[in-house]
PDB file of C-alpha atoms in Angstrom:
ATOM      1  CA  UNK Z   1     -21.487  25.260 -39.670  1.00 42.00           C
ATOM      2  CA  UNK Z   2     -20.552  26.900 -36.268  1.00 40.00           C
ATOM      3  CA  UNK Z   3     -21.337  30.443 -37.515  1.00 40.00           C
ATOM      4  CA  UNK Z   4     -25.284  28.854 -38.296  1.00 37.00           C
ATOM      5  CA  UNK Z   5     -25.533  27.202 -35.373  1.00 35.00           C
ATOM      6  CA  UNK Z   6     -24.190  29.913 -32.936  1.00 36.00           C
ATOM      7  CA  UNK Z   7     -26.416  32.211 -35.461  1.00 36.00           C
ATOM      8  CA  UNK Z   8     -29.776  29.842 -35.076  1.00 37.00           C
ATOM      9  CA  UNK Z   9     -28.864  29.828 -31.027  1.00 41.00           C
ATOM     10  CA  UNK Z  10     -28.848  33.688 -31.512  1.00 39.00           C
ATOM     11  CA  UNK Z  11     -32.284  33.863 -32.776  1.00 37.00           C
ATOM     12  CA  UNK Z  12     -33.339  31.398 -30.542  1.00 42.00           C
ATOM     13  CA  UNK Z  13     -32.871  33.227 -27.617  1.00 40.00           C
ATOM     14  CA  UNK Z  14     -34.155  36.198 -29.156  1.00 38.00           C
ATOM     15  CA  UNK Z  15     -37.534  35.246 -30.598  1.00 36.00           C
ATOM     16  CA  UNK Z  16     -37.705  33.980 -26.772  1.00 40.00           C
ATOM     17  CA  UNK Z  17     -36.983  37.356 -25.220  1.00 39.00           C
ATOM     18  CA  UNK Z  18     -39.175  38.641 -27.739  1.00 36.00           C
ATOM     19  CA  UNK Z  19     -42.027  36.563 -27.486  1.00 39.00           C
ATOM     20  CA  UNK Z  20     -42.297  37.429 -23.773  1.00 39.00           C
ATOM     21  CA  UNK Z  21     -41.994  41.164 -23.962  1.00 36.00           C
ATOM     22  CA  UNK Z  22     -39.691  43.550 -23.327  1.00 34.00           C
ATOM     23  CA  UNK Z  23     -37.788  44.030 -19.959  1.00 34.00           C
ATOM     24  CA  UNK Z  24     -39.546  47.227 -18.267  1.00 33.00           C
ATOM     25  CA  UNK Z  25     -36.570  47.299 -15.737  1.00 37.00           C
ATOM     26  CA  UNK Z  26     -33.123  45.994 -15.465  1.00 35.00           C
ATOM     27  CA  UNK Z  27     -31.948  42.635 -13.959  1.00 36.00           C
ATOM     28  CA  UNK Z  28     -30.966  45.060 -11.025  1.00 36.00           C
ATOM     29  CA  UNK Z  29     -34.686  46.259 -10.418  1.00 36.00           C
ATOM     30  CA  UNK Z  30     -36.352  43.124 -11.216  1.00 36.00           C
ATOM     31  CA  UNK Z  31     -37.333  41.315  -8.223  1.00 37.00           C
ATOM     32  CA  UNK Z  32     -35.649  38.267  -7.296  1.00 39.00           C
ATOM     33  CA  UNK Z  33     -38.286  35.076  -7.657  1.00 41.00           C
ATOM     34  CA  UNK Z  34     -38.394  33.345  -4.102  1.00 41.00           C
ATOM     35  CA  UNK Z  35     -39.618  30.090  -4.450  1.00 40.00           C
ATOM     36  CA  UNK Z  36     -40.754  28.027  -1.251  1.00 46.00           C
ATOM     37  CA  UNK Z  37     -41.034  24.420  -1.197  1.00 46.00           C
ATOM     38  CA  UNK Z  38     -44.464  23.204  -2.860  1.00 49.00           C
ATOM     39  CA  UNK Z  39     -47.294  23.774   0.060  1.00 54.00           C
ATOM     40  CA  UNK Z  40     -49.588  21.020  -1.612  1.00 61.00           C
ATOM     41  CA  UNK Z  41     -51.776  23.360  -3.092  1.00 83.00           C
ATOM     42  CA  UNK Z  42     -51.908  23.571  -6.676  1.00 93.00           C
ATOM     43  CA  UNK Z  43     -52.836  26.933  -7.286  1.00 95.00           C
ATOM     44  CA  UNK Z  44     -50.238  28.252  -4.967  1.00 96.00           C
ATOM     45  CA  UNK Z  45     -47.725  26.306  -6.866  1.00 96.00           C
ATOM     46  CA  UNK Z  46     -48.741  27.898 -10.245  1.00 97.00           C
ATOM     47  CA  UNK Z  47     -48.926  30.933  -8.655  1.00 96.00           C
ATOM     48  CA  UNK Z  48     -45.327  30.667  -7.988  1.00 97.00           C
ATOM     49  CA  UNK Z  49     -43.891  28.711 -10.572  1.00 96.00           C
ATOM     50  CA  UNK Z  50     -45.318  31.475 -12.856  1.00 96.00           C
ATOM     51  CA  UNK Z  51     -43.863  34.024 -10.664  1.00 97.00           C
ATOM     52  CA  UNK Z  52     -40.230  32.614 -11.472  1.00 97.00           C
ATOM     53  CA  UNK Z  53     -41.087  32.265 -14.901  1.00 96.00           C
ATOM     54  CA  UNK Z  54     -41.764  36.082 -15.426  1.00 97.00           C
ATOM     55  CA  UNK Z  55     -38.405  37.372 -13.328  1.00 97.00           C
ATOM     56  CA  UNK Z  56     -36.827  34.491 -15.884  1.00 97.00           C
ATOM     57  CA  UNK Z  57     -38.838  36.676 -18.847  1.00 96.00           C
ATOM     58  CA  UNK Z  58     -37.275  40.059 -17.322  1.00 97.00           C
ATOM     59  CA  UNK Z  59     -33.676  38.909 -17.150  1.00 98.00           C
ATOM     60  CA  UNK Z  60     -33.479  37.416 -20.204  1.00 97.00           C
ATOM     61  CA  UNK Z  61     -34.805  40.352 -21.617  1.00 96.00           C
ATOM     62  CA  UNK Z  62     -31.928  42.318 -20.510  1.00 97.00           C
ATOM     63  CA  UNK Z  63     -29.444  39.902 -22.060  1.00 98.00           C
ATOM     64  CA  UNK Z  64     -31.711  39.647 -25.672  1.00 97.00           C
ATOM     65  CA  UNK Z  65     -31.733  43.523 -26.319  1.00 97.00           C
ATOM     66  CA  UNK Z  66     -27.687  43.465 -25.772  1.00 97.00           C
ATOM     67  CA  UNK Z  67     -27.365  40.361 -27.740  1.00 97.00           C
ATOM     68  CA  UNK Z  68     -29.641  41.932 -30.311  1.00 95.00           C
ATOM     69  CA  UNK Z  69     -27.828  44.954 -29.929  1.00 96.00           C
ATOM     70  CA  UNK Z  70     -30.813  46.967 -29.128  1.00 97.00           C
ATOM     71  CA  UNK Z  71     -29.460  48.388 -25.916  1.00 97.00           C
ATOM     72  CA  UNK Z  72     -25.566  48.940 -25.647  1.00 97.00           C
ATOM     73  CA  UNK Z  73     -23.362  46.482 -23.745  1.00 97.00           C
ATOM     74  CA  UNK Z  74     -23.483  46.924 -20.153  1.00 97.00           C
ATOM     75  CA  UNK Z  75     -21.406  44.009 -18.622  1.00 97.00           C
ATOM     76  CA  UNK Z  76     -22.767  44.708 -14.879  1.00 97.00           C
ATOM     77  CA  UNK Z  77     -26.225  44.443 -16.185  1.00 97.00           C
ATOM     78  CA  UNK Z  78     -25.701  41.403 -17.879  1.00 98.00           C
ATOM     79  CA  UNK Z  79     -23.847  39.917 -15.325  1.00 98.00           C
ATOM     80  CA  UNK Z  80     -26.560  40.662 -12.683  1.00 98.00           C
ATOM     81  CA  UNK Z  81     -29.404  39.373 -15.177  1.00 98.00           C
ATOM     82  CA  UNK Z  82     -27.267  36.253 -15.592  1.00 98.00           C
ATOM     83  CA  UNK Z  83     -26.719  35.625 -11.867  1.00 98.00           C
ATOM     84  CA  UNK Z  84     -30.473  36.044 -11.589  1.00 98.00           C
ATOM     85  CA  UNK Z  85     -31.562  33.769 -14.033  1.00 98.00           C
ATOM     86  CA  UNK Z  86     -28.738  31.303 -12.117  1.00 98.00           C
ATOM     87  CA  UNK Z  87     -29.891  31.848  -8.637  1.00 97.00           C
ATOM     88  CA  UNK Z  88     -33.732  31.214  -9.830  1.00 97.00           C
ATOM     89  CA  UNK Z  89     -32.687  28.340 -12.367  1.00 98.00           C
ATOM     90  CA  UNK Z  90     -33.152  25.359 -10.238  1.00 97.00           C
ATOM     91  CA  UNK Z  91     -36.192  26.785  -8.341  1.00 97.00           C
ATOM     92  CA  UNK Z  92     -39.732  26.639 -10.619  1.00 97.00           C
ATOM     93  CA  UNK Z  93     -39.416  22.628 -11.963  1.00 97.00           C
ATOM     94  CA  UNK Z  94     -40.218  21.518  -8.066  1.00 95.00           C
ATOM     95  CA  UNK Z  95     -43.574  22.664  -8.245  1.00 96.00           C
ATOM     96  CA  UNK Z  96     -44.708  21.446 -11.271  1.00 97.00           C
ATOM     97  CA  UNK Z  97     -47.156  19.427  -8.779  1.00 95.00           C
ATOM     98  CA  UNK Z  98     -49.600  16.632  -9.203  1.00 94.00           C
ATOM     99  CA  UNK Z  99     -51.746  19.302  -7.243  1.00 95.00           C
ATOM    100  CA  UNK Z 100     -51.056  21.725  -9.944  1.00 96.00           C
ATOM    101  CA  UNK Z 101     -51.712  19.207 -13.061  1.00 96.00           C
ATOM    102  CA  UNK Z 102     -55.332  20.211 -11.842  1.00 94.00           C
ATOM    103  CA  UNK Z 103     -55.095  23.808 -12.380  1.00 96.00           C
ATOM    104  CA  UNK Z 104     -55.320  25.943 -14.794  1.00 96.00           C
ATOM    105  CA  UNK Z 105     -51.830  27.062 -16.331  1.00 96.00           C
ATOM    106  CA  UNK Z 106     -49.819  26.927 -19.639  1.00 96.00           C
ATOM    107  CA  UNK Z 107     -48.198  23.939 -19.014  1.00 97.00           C
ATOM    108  CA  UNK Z 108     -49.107  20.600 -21.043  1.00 97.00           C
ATOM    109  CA  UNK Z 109     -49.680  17.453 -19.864  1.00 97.00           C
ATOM    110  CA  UNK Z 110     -46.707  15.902 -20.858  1.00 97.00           C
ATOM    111  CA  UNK Z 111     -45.071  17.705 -17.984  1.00 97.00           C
ATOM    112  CA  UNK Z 112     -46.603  15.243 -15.589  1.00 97.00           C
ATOM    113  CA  UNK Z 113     -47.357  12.354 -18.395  1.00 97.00           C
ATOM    114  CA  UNK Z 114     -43.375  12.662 -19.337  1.00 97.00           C
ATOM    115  CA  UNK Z 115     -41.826  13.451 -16.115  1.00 97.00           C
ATOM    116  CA  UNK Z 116     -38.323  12.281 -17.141  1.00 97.00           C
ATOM    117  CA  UNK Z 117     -38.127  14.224 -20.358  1.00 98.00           C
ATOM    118  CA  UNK Z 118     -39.823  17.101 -18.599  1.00 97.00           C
ATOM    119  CA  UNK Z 119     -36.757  16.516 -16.074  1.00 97.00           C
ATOM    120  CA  UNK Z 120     -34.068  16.393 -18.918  1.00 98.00           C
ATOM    121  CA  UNK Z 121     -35.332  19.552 -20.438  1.00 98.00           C
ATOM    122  CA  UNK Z 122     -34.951  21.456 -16.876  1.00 98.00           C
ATOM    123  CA  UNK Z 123     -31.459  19.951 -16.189  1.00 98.00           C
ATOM    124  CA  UNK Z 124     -30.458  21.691 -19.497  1.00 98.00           C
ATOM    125  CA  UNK Z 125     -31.641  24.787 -18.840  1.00 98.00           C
ATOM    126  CA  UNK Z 126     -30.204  24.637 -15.156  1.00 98.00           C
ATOM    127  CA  UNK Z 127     -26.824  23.828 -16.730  1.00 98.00           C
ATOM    128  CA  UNK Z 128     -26.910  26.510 -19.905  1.00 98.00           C
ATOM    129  CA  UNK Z 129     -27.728  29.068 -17.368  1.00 98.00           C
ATOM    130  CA  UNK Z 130     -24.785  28.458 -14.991  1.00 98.00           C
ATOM    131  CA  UNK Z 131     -22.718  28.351 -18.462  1.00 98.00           C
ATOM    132  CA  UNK Z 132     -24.337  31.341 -19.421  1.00 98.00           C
ATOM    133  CA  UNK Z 133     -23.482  33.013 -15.665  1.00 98.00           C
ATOM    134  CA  UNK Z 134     -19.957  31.822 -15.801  1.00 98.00           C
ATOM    135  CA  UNK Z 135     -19.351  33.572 -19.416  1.00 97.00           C
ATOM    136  CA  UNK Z 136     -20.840  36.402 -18.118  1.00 97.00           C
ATOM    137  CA  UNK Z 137     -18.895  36.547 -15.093  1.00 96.00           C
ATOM    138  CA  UNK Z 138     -15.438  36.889 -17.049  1.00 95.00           C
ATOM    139  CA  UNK Z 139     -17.069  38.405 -20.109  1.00 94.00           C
ATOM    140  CA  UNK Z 140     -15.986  42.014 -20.977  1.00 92.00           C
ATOM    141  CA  UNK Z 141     -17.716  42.164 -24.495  1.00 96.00           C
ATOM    142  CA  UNK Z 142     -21.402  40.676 -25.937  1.00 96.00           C
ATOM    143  CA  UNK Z 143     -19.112  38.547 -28.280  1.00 97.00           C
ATOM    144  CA  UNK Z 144     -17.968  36.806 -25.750  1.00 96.00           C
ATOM    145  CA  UNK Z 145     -21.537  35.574 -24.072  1.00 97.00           C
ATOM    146  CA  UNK Z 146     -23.827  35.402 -27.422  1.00 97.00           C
ATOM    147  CA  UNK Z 147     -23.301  31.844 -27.638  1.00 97.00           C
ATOM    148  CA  UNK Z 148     -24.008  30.363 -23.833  1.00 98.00           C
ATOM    149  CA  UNK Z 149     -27.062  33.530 -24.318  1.00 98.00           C
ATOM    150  CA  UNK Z 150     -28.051  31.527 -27.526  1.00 97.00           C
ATOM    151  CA  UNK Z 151     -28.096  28.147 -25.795  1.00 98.00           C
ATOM    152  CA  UNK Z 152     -30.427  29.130 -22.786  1.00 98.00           C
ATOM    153  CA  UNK Z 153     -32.647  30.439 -25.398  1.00 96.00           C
ATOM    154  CA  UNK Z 154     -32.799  27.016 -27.387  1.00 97.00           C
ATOM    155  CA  UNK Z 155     -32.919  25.386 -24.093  1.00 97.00           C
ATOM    156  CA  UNK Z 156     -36.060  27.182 -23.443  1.00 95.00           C
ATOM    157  CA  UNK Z 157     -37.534  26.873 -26.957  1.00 96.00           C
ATOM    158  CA  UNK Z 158     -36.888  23.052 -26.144  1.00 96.00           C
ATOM    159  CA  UNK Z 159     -38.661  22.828 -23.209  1.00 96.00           C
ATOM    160  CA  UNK Z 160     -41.505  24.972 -24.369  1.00 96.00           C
ATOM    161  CA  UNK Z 161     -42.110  23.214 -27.825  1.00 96.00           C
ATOM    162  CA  UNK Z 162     -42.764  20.160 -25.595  1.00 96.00           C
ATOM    163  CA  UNK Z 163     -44.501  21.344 -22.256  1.00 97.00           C
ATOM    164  CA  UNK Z 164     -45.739  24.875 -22.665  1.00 96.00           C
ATOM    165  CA  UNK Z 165     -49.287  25.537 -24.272  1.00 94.00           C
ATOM    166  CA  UNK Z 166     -48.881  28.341 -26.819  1.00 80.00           C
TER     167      UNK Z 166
END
């Protein structure tokens, strides 16, 4: 039952890094996502949000194609990509605005109609990413960091399923 659900966390994370593309450059290249406080205007704060989102999409690219095996192991890479994803973690779920409920963007509105869930579901992605950072940090094969890479993914497919328009 482990094997399935490490396997089904696997896939998880990769459809994810799939769905969004591949990685054009490495976690090192990939700019870091700066996120300010929320200015009160809603565009500005999709504007950003999505910004973080899409250095999210590049790093976790880098991890899928070694978890999928695609690209060969490269433990610097992956660390890097998962102290990315770690340092931007916390950073988009603060300006998921009232301002912004207004604008055009991908998110549902259950983010704002479900604020705790919506709050649950970034908590566990905060948390699966610093897992996911920490395994990477004393990781020295992809073995080793497949299954905290497999439960960002679901943590994403969670959140998505729920607040993301498709």
């Amino acid at each position: 039952m482990k094997k399935s659900l490490l396997t089904a966390g696997v896939l998880s994370a990769l459809l994810l890094a799939a769905c969004g593309g591949q990685a054009e450059k490495s976690a090192e290249q990939a700019p870091a996502a700066t996120s300010t406080a929320p200015d009160g205007s809603g565009k500005a704060d999709v504007k950003e949000r999505e910004h973080i989102m899409k250095a999210f999409k590049k790093d976790f690219g880098v991890i899928g194609k070694m978890v999928k095996g695609e690209t060969a192991y490269d433990a610097a890479a992956f660390r890097a990509a998962a102290e990315s994803l770690n340092t931007n973690a916390d950073k988009p779920w603060a300006l998921y605005t009232e301002a912004s409920a207004q604008e055009k963007s991908d998110a549902k509105p259950e983010v704002w109609s479900k604020p705790e869930q919506f709050k649950q579901e970034a908590d566990k992605f905060v948390a699966a990413v610093a897992a996911l950072n920490t395994a990477a940090a004393a990781a020295n094969s992809v073995d080793a960091v497949k299954a905290a890479a497999g439960d960002v993914g679901q943590s994403c497919k969670s959140c998505h399923d729920s607040f993301r328009k498709d």
